């Protein structure tokens, strides 16, 4: 009897081992068929200018975007989108503008930060029209490497490229000169404002059809993720936090054959802190994502040694506030 039990257990173990081998050898179904964010095997990662490259130029301004594309030669513009009171999509990291422009007059950034501790003092994008936003200097608090506020006294902010940037102006700026430019955007509004943001983004892309295939859209709001999936399925999507965590977990357990996600880009830091630190800068994670034609994009990397590590792991994209630095590191490999 004991021999029979052991024989059955042995057979079960062999079946499980065989099953695990099969699901890790058979190529899984691709999440997306054509993914412009996945680099060819052996190619270096793409440079994504986080907020347009906020260490090099005033973040989320046309000046920053122009310098990133035309001078530095980045591949991807990354930023966040908010809806204005009158229905324009603008680039900004926060839902309010106080810490990047002179909406509060001539006071220091430290005074602004103290002021904004009280939410009622903040100037929210959703409460302002585009015309109101465009009157401010979004390079007001920017400091160069010497700590100088070199754009503080600019008066013609439009000519200097220091106005808040809109989606349509950004697409128009580069559509003819840089038809291969890629975009990573995150829709920050939720609920009704988020639905409207999705609609406006999609309708704007209709005027720039090539860019419709070269943009990946993300959100932290479940209802906006559902809106994108159901109403705008042709747009590529980034993995929401929960979906990304699930994908990483199935990778670690080597059972991501069963993963049913359909996102195009896995946008992650190099580690998660869940009480214990879980490292995400793993070659196996990148390879398993590539089996599904998923691009692996790391944020926000401003350290040269960390950049080198990710380059050697074979990731698809490094998002950075300092694209000048990343370009110089990539040039070492060329």
mmCIF file with all atom_site columns, C-alpha atoms in Angstrom, residues 36-205:
data_model
loop_
_atom_site.group_PDB
_atom_site.id
_atom_site.type_symbol
_atom_site.label_atom_id
_atom_site.label_alt_id
_atom_site.label_comp_id
_atom_site.label_asym_id
_atom_site.label_entity_id
_atom_site.label_seq_id
_atom_site.pdbx_PDB_ins_code
_atom_site.Cartn_x
_atom_site.Cartn_y
_atom_site.Cartn_z
_atom_site.occupancy
_atom_site.B_iso_or_equiv
_atom_site.pdbx_formal_charge
_atom_site.auth_seq_id
_atom_site.auth_comp_id
_atom_site.auth_asym_id
_atom_site.auth_atom_id
_atom_site.pdbx_PDB_model_num
ATOM 1   C CA . UNK A 1 36  ? 6.128   50.626 -30.658 1.00 0.00 ? 36  UNK A CA 1
ATOM 2   C CA . UNK A 1 37  ? 7.348   50.875 -27.057 1.00 0.00 ? 37  UNK A CA 1
ATOM 3   C CA . UNK A 1 38  ? 9.242   47.552 -27.186 1.00 0.00 ? 38  UNK A CA 1
ATOM 4   C CA . UNK A 1 39  ? 12.823  47.974 -28.401 1.00 0.00 ? 39  UNK A CA 1
ATOM 5   C CA . UNK A 1 40  ? 14.412  45.461 -30.756 1.00 0.00 ? 40  UNK A CA 1
ATOM 6   C CA . UNK A 1 41  ? 16.604  42.813 -29.157 1.00 0.00 ? 41  UNK A CA 1
ATOM 7   C CA . UNK A 1 42  ? 20.065  44.250 -28.549 1.00 0.00 ? 42  UNK A CA 1
ATOM 8   C CA . UNK A 1 43  ? 18.950  47.875 -28.868 1.00 0.00 ? 43  UNK A CA 1
ATOM 9   C CA . UNK A 1 44  ? 19.465  50.379 -26.069 1.00 0.00 ? 44  UNK A CA 1
ATOM 10  C CA . UNK A 1 45  ? 16.492  51.608 -23.985 1.00 0.00 ? 45  UNK A CA 1
ATOM 11  C CA . UNK A 1 46  ? 14.488  54.603 -25.099 1.00 0.00 ? 46  UNK A CA 1
ATOM 12  C CA . UNK A 1 47  ? 14.759  57.908 -23.237 1.00 0.00 ? 47  UNK A CA 1
ATOM 13  C CA . UNK A 1 48  ? 11.491  59.157 -21.754 1.00 0.00 ? 48  UNK A CA 1
ATOM 14  C CA . UNK A 1 49  ? 11.621  62.774 -20.605 1.00 0.00 ? 49  UNK A CA 1
ATOM 15  C CA . UNK A 1 50  ? 9.670   62.723 -17.332 1.00 0.00 ? 50  UNK A CA 1
ATOM 16  C CA . UNK A 1 51  ? 7.567   65.918 -17.298 1.00 0.00 ? 51  UNK A CA 1
ATOM 17  C CA . UNK A 1 52  ? 9.633   66.947 -20.313 1.00 0.00 ? 52  UNK A CA 1
ATOM 18  C CA . UNK A 1 53  ? 12.861  66.685 -18.310 1.00 0.00 ? 53  UNK A CA 1
ATOM 19  C CA . UNK A 1 54  ? 12.268  68.832 -15.250 1.00 0.00 ? 54  UNK A CA 1
ATOM 20  C CA . UNK A 1 55  ? 15.921  68.861 -14.139 1.00 0.00 ? 55  UNK A CA 1
ATOM 21  C CA . UNK A 1 56  ? 17.076  70.368 -17.436 1.00 0.00 ? 56  UNK A CA 1
ATOM 22  C CA . UNK A 1 57  ? 14.231  72.796 -18.186 1.00 0.00 ? 57  UNK A CA 1
ATOM 23  C CA . UNK A 1 58  ? 11.007  74.080 -16.580 1.00 0.00 ? 58  UNK A CA 1
ATOM 24  C CA . UNK A 1 59  ? 8.819   70.995 -16.370 1.00 0.00 ? 59  UNK A CA 1
ATOM 25  C CA . UNK A 1 60  ? 5.793   70.508 -18.624 1.00 0.00 ? 60  UNK A CA 1
ATOM 26  C CA . UNK A 1 61  ? 6.451   73.645 -20.691 1.00 0.00 ? 61  UNK A CA 1
ATOM 27  C CA . UNK A 1 62  ? 6.837   73.858 -24.451 1.00 0.00 ? 62  UNK A CA 1
ATOM 28  C CA . UNK A 1 63  ? 10.405  75.011 -23.786 1.00 0.00 ? 63  UNK A CA 1
ATOM 29  C CA . UNK A 1 64  ? 11.141  71.743 -21.984 1.00 0.00 ? 64  UNK A CA 1
ATOM 30  C CA . UNK A 1 65  ? 9.437   69.605 -24.627 1.00 0.00 ? 65  UNK A CA 1
ATOM 31  C CA . UNK A 1 66  ? 11.236  71.386 -27.494 1.00 0.00 ? 66  UNK A CA 1
ATOM 32  C CA . UNK A 1 67  ? 14.619  71.043 -25.843 1.00 0.00 ? 67  UNK A CA 1
ATOM 33  C CA . UNK A 1 68  ? 13.995  67.396 -24.994 1.00 0.00 ? 68  UNK A CA 1
ATOM 34  C CA . UNK A 1 69  ? 13.008  66.479 -28.557 1.00 0.00 ? 69  UNK A CA 1
ATOM 35  C CA . UNK A 1 70  ? 15.050  68.847 -30.730 1.00 0.00 ? 70  UNK A CA 1
ATOM 36  C CA . UNK A 1 71  ? 18.247  69.242 -28.707 1.00 0.00 ? 71  UNK A CA 1
ATOM 37  C CA . UNK A 1 72  ? 18.593  66.164 -26.488 1.00 0.00 ? 72  UNK A CA 1
ATOM 38  C CA . UNK A 1 73  ? 16.956  63.731 -28.911 1.00 0.00 ? 73  UNK A CA 1
ATOM 39  C CA . UNK A 1 74  ? 14.636  61.876 -26.549 1.00 0.00 ? 74  UNK A CA 1
ATOM 40  C CA . UNK A 1 75  ? 12.258  59.206 -27.862 1.00 0.00 ? 75  UNK A CA 1
ATOM 41  C CA . UNK A 1 76  ? 9.270   59.610 -25.522 1.00 0.00 ? 76  UNK A CA 1
ATOM 42  C CA . UNK A 1 77  ? 7.545   62.549 -23.846 1.00 0.00 ? 77  UNK A CA 1
ATOM 43  C CA . UNK A 1 78  ? 6.024   61.547 -20.488 1.00 0.00 ? 78  UNK A CA 1
ATOM 44  C CA . UNK A 1 79  ? 3.617   63.642 -18.460 1.00 0.00 ? 79  UNK A CA 1
ATOM 45  C CA . UNK A 1 80  ? 0.257   63.891 -16.690 1.00 0.00 ? 80  UNK A CA 1
ATOM 46  C CA . UNK A 1 81  ? -2.966  65.391 -18.033 1.00 0.00 ? 81  UNK A CA 1
ATOM 47  C CA . UNK A 1 82  ? -5.595  67.503 -16.310 1.00 0.00 ? 82  UNK A CA 1
ATOM 48  C CA . UNK A 1 83  ? -8.807  69.013 -17.637 1.00 0.00 ? 83  UNK A CA 1
ATOM 49  C CA . UNK A 1 84  ? -9.337  72.771 -17.369 1.00 0.00 ? 84  UNK A CA 1
ATOM 50  C CA . UNK A 1 85  ? -12.623 74.427 -16.444 1.00 0.00 ? 85  UNK A CA 1
ATOM 51  C CA . UNK A 1 86  ? -13.342 75.138 -20.122 1.00 0.00 ? 86  UNK A CA 1
ATOM 52  C CA . UNK A 1 87  ? -12.420 71.707 -21.481 1.00 0.00 ? 87  UNK A CA 1
ATOM 53  C CA . UNK A 1 88  ? -8.754  71.811 -22.471 1.00 0.00 ? 88  UNK A CA 1
ATOM 54  C CA . UNK A 1 89  ? -6.253  69.110 -21.592 1.00 0.00 ? 89  UNK A CA 1
ATOM 55  C CA . UNK A 1 90  ? -3.052  70.536 -20.106 1.00 0.00 ? 90  UNK A CA 1
ATOM 56  C CA . UNK A 1 91  ? 0.193   69.002 -18.885 1.00 0.00 ? 91  UNK A CA 1
ATOM 57  C CA . UNK A 1 92  ? 0.954   69.326 -15.179 1.00 0.00 ? 92  UNK A CA 1
ATOM 58  C CA . UNK A 1 93  ? 2.145   66.967 -12.474 1.00 0.00 ? 93  UNK A CA 1
ATOM 59  C CA . UNK A 1 94  ? -0.122  68.209 -9.686  1.00 0.00 ? 94  UNK A CA 1
ATOM 60  C CA . UNK A 1 95  ? -3.802  69.073 -9.737  1.00 0.00 ? 95  UNK A CA 1
ATOM 61  C CA . UNK A 1 96  ? -2.853  72.639 -8.768  1.00 0.00 ? 96  UNK A CA 1
ATOM 62  C CA . UNK A 1 97  ? -0.302  75.049 -10.268 1.00 0.00 ? 97  UNK A CA 1
ATOM 63  C CA . UNK A 1 98  ? 1.072   76.993 -7.306  1.00 0.00 ? 98  UNK A CA 1
ATOM 64  C CA . UNK A 1 99  ? 4.485   75.322 -7.062  1.00 0.00 ? 99  UNK A CA 1
ATOM 65  C CA . UNK A 1 100 ? 5.495   75.760 -10.707 1.00 0.00 ? 100 UNK A CA 1
ATOM 66  C CA . UNK A 1 101 ? 4.299   79.267 -11.620 1.00 0.00 ? 101 UNK A CA 1
ATOM 67  C CA . UNK A 1 102 ? 3.817   82.792 -10.278 1.00 0.00 ? 102 UNK A CA 1
ATOM 68  C CA . UNK A 1 103 ? 0.085   82.518 -9.601  1.00 0.00 ? 103 UNK A CA 1
ATOM 69  C CA . UNK A 1 104 ? 0.745   83.742 -6.028  1.00 0.00 ? 104 UNK A CA 1
ATOM 70  C CA . UNK A 1 105 ? 2.905   86.680 -7.067  1.00 0.00 ? 105 UNK A CA 1
ATOM 71  C CA . UNK A 1 106 ? 6.494   87.323 -6.093  1.00 0.00 ? 106 UNK A CA 1
ATOM 72  C CA . UNK A 1 107 ? 6.958   85.012 -3.126  1.00 0.00 ? 107 UNK A CA 1
ATOM 73  C CA . UNK A 1 108 ? 9.493   82.271 -2.505  1.00 0.00 ? 108 UNK A CA 1
ATOM 74  C CA . UNK A 1 109 ? 8.855   78.607 -3.236  1.00 0.00 ? 109 UNK A CA 1
ATOM 75  C CA . UNK A 1 110 ? 9.131   77.864 0.476   1.00 0.00 ? 110 UNK A CA 1
ATOM 76  C CA . UNK A 1 111 ? 6.326   80.367 1.134   1.00 0.00 ? 111 UNK A CA 1
ATOM 77  C CA . UNK A 1 112 ? 4.243   78.777 -1.621  1.00 0.00 ? 112 UNK A CA 1
ATOM 78  C CA . UNK A 1 113 ? 4.721   75.305 -0.157  1.00 0.00 ? 113 UNK A CA 1
ATOM 79  C CA . UNK A 1 114 ? 3.646   76.551 3.260   1.00 0.00 ? 114 UNK A CA 1
ATOM 80  C CA . UNK A 1 115 ? 0.634   78.263 1.686   1.00 0.00 ? 115 UNK A CA 1
ATOM 81  C CA . UNK A 1 116 ? -0.399  75.093 -0.137  1.00 0.00 ? 116 UNK A CA 1
ATOM 82  C CA . UNK A 1 117 ? -0.477  73.025 3.027   1.00 0.00 ? 117 UNK A CA 1
ATOM 83  C CA . UNK A 1 118 ? -4.013  74.426 3.275   1.00 0.00 ? 118 UNK A CA 1
ATOM 84  C CA . UNK A 1 119 ? -5.985  73.039 0.349   1.00 0.00 ? 119 UNK A CA 1
ATOM 85  C CA . UNK A 1 120 ? -8.215  76.110 0.114   1.00 0.00 ? 120 UNK A CA 1
ATOM 86  C CA . UNK A 1 121 ? -5.183  78.198 -0.881  1.00 0.00 ? 121 UNK A CA 1
ATOM 87  C CA . UNK A 1 122 ? -4.349  76.060 -3.909  1.00 0.00 ? 122 UNK A CA 1
ATOM 88  C CA . UNK A 1 123 ? -5.177  77.073 -7.465  1.00 0.00 ? 123 UNK A CA 1
ATOM 89  C CA . UNK A 1 124 ? -6.687  73.944 -9.028  1.00 0.00 ? 124 UNK A CA 1
ATOM 90  C CA . UNK A 1 125 ? -6.577  73.423 -12.781 1.00 0.00 ? 125 UNK A CA 1
ATOM 91  C CA . UNK A 1 126 ? -10.187 72.206 -12.861 1.00 0.00 ? 126 UNK A CA 1
ATOM 92  C CA . UNK A 1 127 ? -11.308 75.588 -11.522 1.00 0.00 ? 127 UNK A CA 1
ATOM 93  C CA . UNK A 1 128 ? -9.404  77.702 -14.077 1.00 0.00 ? 128 UNK A CA 1
ATOM 94  C CA . UNK A 1 129 ? -9.855  78.393 -17.781 1.00 0.00 ? 129 UNK A CA 1
ATOM 95  C CA . UNK A 1 130 ? -7.012  77.950 -20.246 1.00 0.00 ? 130 UNK A CA 1
ATOM 96  C CA . UNK A 1 131 ? -6.822  81.732 -20.756 1.00 0.00 ? 131 UNK A CA 1
ATOM 97  C CA . UNK A 1 132 ? -6.353  82.201 -17.009 1.00 0.00 ? 132 UNK A CA 1
ATOM 98  C CA . UNK A 1 133 ? -3.645  79.531 -16.883 1.00 0.00 ? 133 UNK A CA 1
ATOM 99  C CA . UNK A 1 134 ? -1.774  80.898 -19.898 1.00 0.00 ? 134 UNK A CA 1
ATOM 100 C CA . UNK A 1 135 ? -1.062  84.248 -18.256 1.00 0.00 ? 135 UNK A CA 1
ATOM 101 C CA . UNK A 1 136 ? 1.374   82.691 -15.758 1.00 0.00 ? 136 UNK A CA 1
ATOM 102 C CA . UNK A 1 137 ? 5.102   81.964 -16.037 1.00 0.00 ? 137 UNK A CA 1
ATOM 103 C CA . UNK A 1 138 ? 5.634   78.227 -15.537 1.00 0.00 ? 138 UNK A CA 1
ATOM 104 C CA . UNK A 1 139 ? 9.387   78.670 -15.406 1.00 0.00 ? 139 UNK A CA 1
ATOM 105 C CA . UNK A 1 140 ? 9.148   81.043 -12.450 1.00 0.00 ? 140 UNK A CA 1
ATOM 106 C CA . UNK A 1 141 ? 10.653  78.714 -9.829  1.00 0.00 ? 141 UNK A CA 1
ATOM 107 C CA . UNK A 1 142 ? 12.964  76.725 -12.102 1.00 0.00 ? 142 UNK A CA 1
ATOM 108 C CA . UNK A 1 143 ? 16.632  76.761 -11.038 1.00 0.00 ? 143 UNK A CA 1
ATOM 109 C CA . UNK A 1 144 ? 19.593  75.921 -13.267 1.00 0.00 ? 144 UNK A CA 1
ATOM 110 C CA . UNK A 1 145 ? 22.592  73.901 -12.050 1.00 0.00 ? 145 UNK A CA 1
ATOM 111 C CA . UNK A 1 146 ? 24.028  77.024 -10.432 1.00 0.00 ? 146 UNK A CA 1
ATOM 112 C CA . UNK A 1 147 ? 20.826  77.531 -8.438  1.00 0.00 ? 147 UNK A CA 1
ATOM 113 C CA . UNK A 1 148 ? 19.794  80.577 -10.470 1.00 0.00 ? 148 UNK A CA 1
ATOM 114 C CA . UNK A 1 149 ? 16.160  81.288 -11.297 1.00 0.00 ? 149 UNK A CA 1
ATOM 115 C CA . UNK A 1 150 ? 16.944  82.206 -14.879 1.00 0.00 ? 150 UNK A CA 1
ATOM 116 C CA . UNK A 1 151 ? 13.320  82.531 -16.074 1.00 0.00 ? 151 UNK A CA 1
ATOM 117 C CA . UNK A 1 152 ? 11.939  84.428 -13.097 1.00 0.00 ? 152 UNK A CA 1
ATOM 118 C CA . UNK A 1 153 ? 11.672  87.776 -14.877 1.00 0.00 ? 153 UNK A CA 1
ATOM 119 C CA . UNK A 1 154 ? 10.426  86.608 -18.283 1.00 0.00 ? 154 UNK A CA 1
ATOM 120 C CA . UNK A 1 155 ? 7.429   88.696 -19.323 1.00 0.00 ? 155 UNK A CA 1
ATOM 121 C CA . UNK A 1 156 ? 6.515   87.234 -22.737 1.00 0.00 ? 156 UNK A CA 1
ATOM 122 C CA . UNK A 1 157 ? 5.869   83.702 -21.525 1.00 0.00 ? 157 UNK A CA 1
ATOM 123 C CA . UNK A 1 158 ? 4.342   82.539 -24.792 1.00 0.00 ? 158 UNK A CA 1
ATOM 124 C CA . UNK A 1 159 ? 7.393   83.520 -26.853 1.00 0.00 ? 159 UNK A CA 1
ATOM 125 C CA . UNK A 1 160 ? 9.677   81.897 -24.271 1.00 0.00 ? 160 UNK A CA 1
ATOM 126 C CA . UNK A 1 161 ? 7.661   78.670 -24.294 1.00 0.00 ? 161 UNK A CA 1
ATOM 127 C CA . UNK A 1 162 ? 6.896   79.023 -20.595 1.00 0.00 ? 162 UNK A CA 1
ATOM 128 C CA . UNK A 1 163 ? 3.114   78.870 -20.750 1.00 0.00 ? 163 UNK A CA 1
ATOM 129 C CA . UNK A 1 164 ? 1.274   75.806 -19.579 1.00 0.00 ? 164 UNK A CA 1
ATOM 130 C CA . UNK A 1 165 ? 1.257   73.306 -22.472 1.00 0.00 ? 165 UNK A CA 1
ATOM 131 C CA . UNK A 1 166 ? -1.872  71.780 -24.001 1.00 0.00 ? 166 UNK A CA 1
ATOM 132 C CA . UNK A 1 167 ? -2.198  68.397 -25.696 1.00 0.00 ? 167 UNK A CA 1
ATOM 133 C CA . UNK A 1 168 ? -3.196  69.838 -29.055 1.00 0.00 ? 168 UNK A CA 1
ATOM 134 C CA . UNK A 1 169 ? -0.312  72.337 -29.129 1.00 0.00 ? 169 UNK A CA 1
ATOM 135 C CA . UNK A 1 170 ? 2.196   69.628 -28.252 1.00 0.00 ? 170 UNK A CA 1
ATOM 136 C CA . UNK A 1 171 ? 0.960   67.286 -30.983 1.00 0.00 ? 171 UNK A CA 1
ATOM 137 C CA . UNK A 1 172 ? 0.905   70.137 -33.498 1.00 0.00 ? 172 UNK A CA 1
ATOM 138 C CA . UNK A 1 173 ? 4.459   71.149 -32.554 1.00 0.00 ? 173 UNK A CA 1
ATOM 139 C CA . UNK A 1 174 ? 6.044   67.814 -33.455 1.00 0.00 ? 174 UNK A CA 1
ATOM 140 C CA . UNK A 1 175 ? 3.656   66.018 -35.803 1.00 0.00 ? 175 UNK A CA 1
ATOM 141 C CA . UNK A 1 176 ? 5.412   67.024 -39.026 1.00 0.00 ? 176 UNK A CA 1
ATOM 142 C CA . UNK A 1 177 ? 9.002   67.211 -37.778 1.00 0.00 ? 177 UNK A CA 1
ATOM 143 C CA . UNK A 1 178 ? 8.971   64.161 -35.473 1.00 0.00 ? 178 UNK A CA 1
ATOM 144 C CA . UNK A 1 179 ? 6.401   61.672 -36.759 1.00 0.00 ? 179 UNK A CA 1
ATOM 145 C CA . UNK A 1 180 ? 7.996   58.810 -34.765 1.00 0.00 ? 180 UNK A CA 1
ATOM 146 C CA . UNK A 1 181 ? 7.760   60.583 -31.397 1.00 0.00 ? 181 UNK A CA 1
ATOM 147 C CA . UNK A 1 182 ? 6.118   58.496 -28.653 1.00 0.00 ? 182 UNK A CA 1
ATOM 148 C CA . UNK A 1 183 ? 4.024   59.642 -25.705 1.00 0.00 ? 183 UNK A CA 1
ATOM 149 C CA . UNK A 1 184 ? 3.289   58.336 -22.222 1.00 0.00 ? 184 UNK A CA 1
ATOM 150 C CA . UNK A 1 185 ? 0.366   60.129 -20.590 1.00 0.00 ? 185 UNK A CA 1
ATOM 151 C CA . UNK A 1 186 ? -1.579  59.627 -17.404 1.00 0.00 ? 186 UNK A CA 1
ATOM 152 C CA . UNK A 1 187 ? -5.117  60.909 -17.071 1.00 0.00 ? 187 UNK A CA 1
ATOM 153 C CA . UNK A 1 188 ? -5.212  62.279 -13.544 1.00 0.00 ? 188 UNK A CA 1
ATOM 154 C CA . UNK A 1 189 ? -8.892  63.247 -13.342 1.00 0.00 ? 189 UNK A CA 1
ATOM 155 C CA . UNK A 1 190 ? -11.389 60.671 -12.157 1.00 0.00 ? 190 UNK A CA 1
ATOM 156 C CA . UNK A 1 191 ? -15.121 60.146 -12.649 1.00 0.00 ? 191 UNK A CA 1
ATOM 157 C CA . UNK A 1 192 ? -16.922 62.609 -14.976 1.00 0.00 ? 192 UNK A CA 1
ATOM 158 C CA . UNK A 1 193 ? -13.888 64.848 -15.510 1.00 0.00 ? 193 UNK A CA 1
ATOM 159 C CA . UNK A 1 194 ? -11.839 61.771 -16.331 1.00 0.00 ? 194 UNK A CA 1
ATOM 160 C CA . UNK A 1 195 ? -14.420 60.542 -18.861 1.00 0.00 ? 195 UNK A CA 1
ATOM 161 C CA . UNK A 1 196 ? -14.360 63.944 -20.534 1.00 0.00 ? 196 UNK A CA 1
ATOM 162 C CA . UNK A 1 197 ? -10.555 63.927 -20.541 1.00 0.00 ? 197 UNK A CA 1
ATOM 163 C CA . UNK A 1 198 ? -10.578 60.560 -22.335 1.00 0.00 ? 198 UNK A CA 1
ATOM 164 C CA . UNK A 1 199 ? -12.985 61.879 -24.947 1.00 0.00 ? 199 UNK A CA 1
ATOM 165 C CA . UNK A 1 200 ? -10.997 65.054 -25.597 1.00 0.00 ? 200 UNK A CA 1
ATOM 166 C CA . UNK A 1 201 ? -7.711  63.166 -25.823 1.00 0.00 ? 201 UNK A CA 1
ATOM 167 C CA . UNK A 1 202 ? -9.198  60.714 -28.314 1.00 0.00 ? 202 UNK A CA 1
ATOM 168 C CA . UNK A 1 203 ? -10.795 63.435 -30.437 1.00 0.00 ? 203 UNK A CA 1
ATOM 169 C CA . UNK A 1 204 ? -7.523  65.398 -30.450 1.00 0.00 ? 204 UNK A CA 1
ATOM 170 C CA . UNK A 1 205 ? -5.675  62.293 -31.614 1.00 0.00 ? 205 UNK A CA 1
#
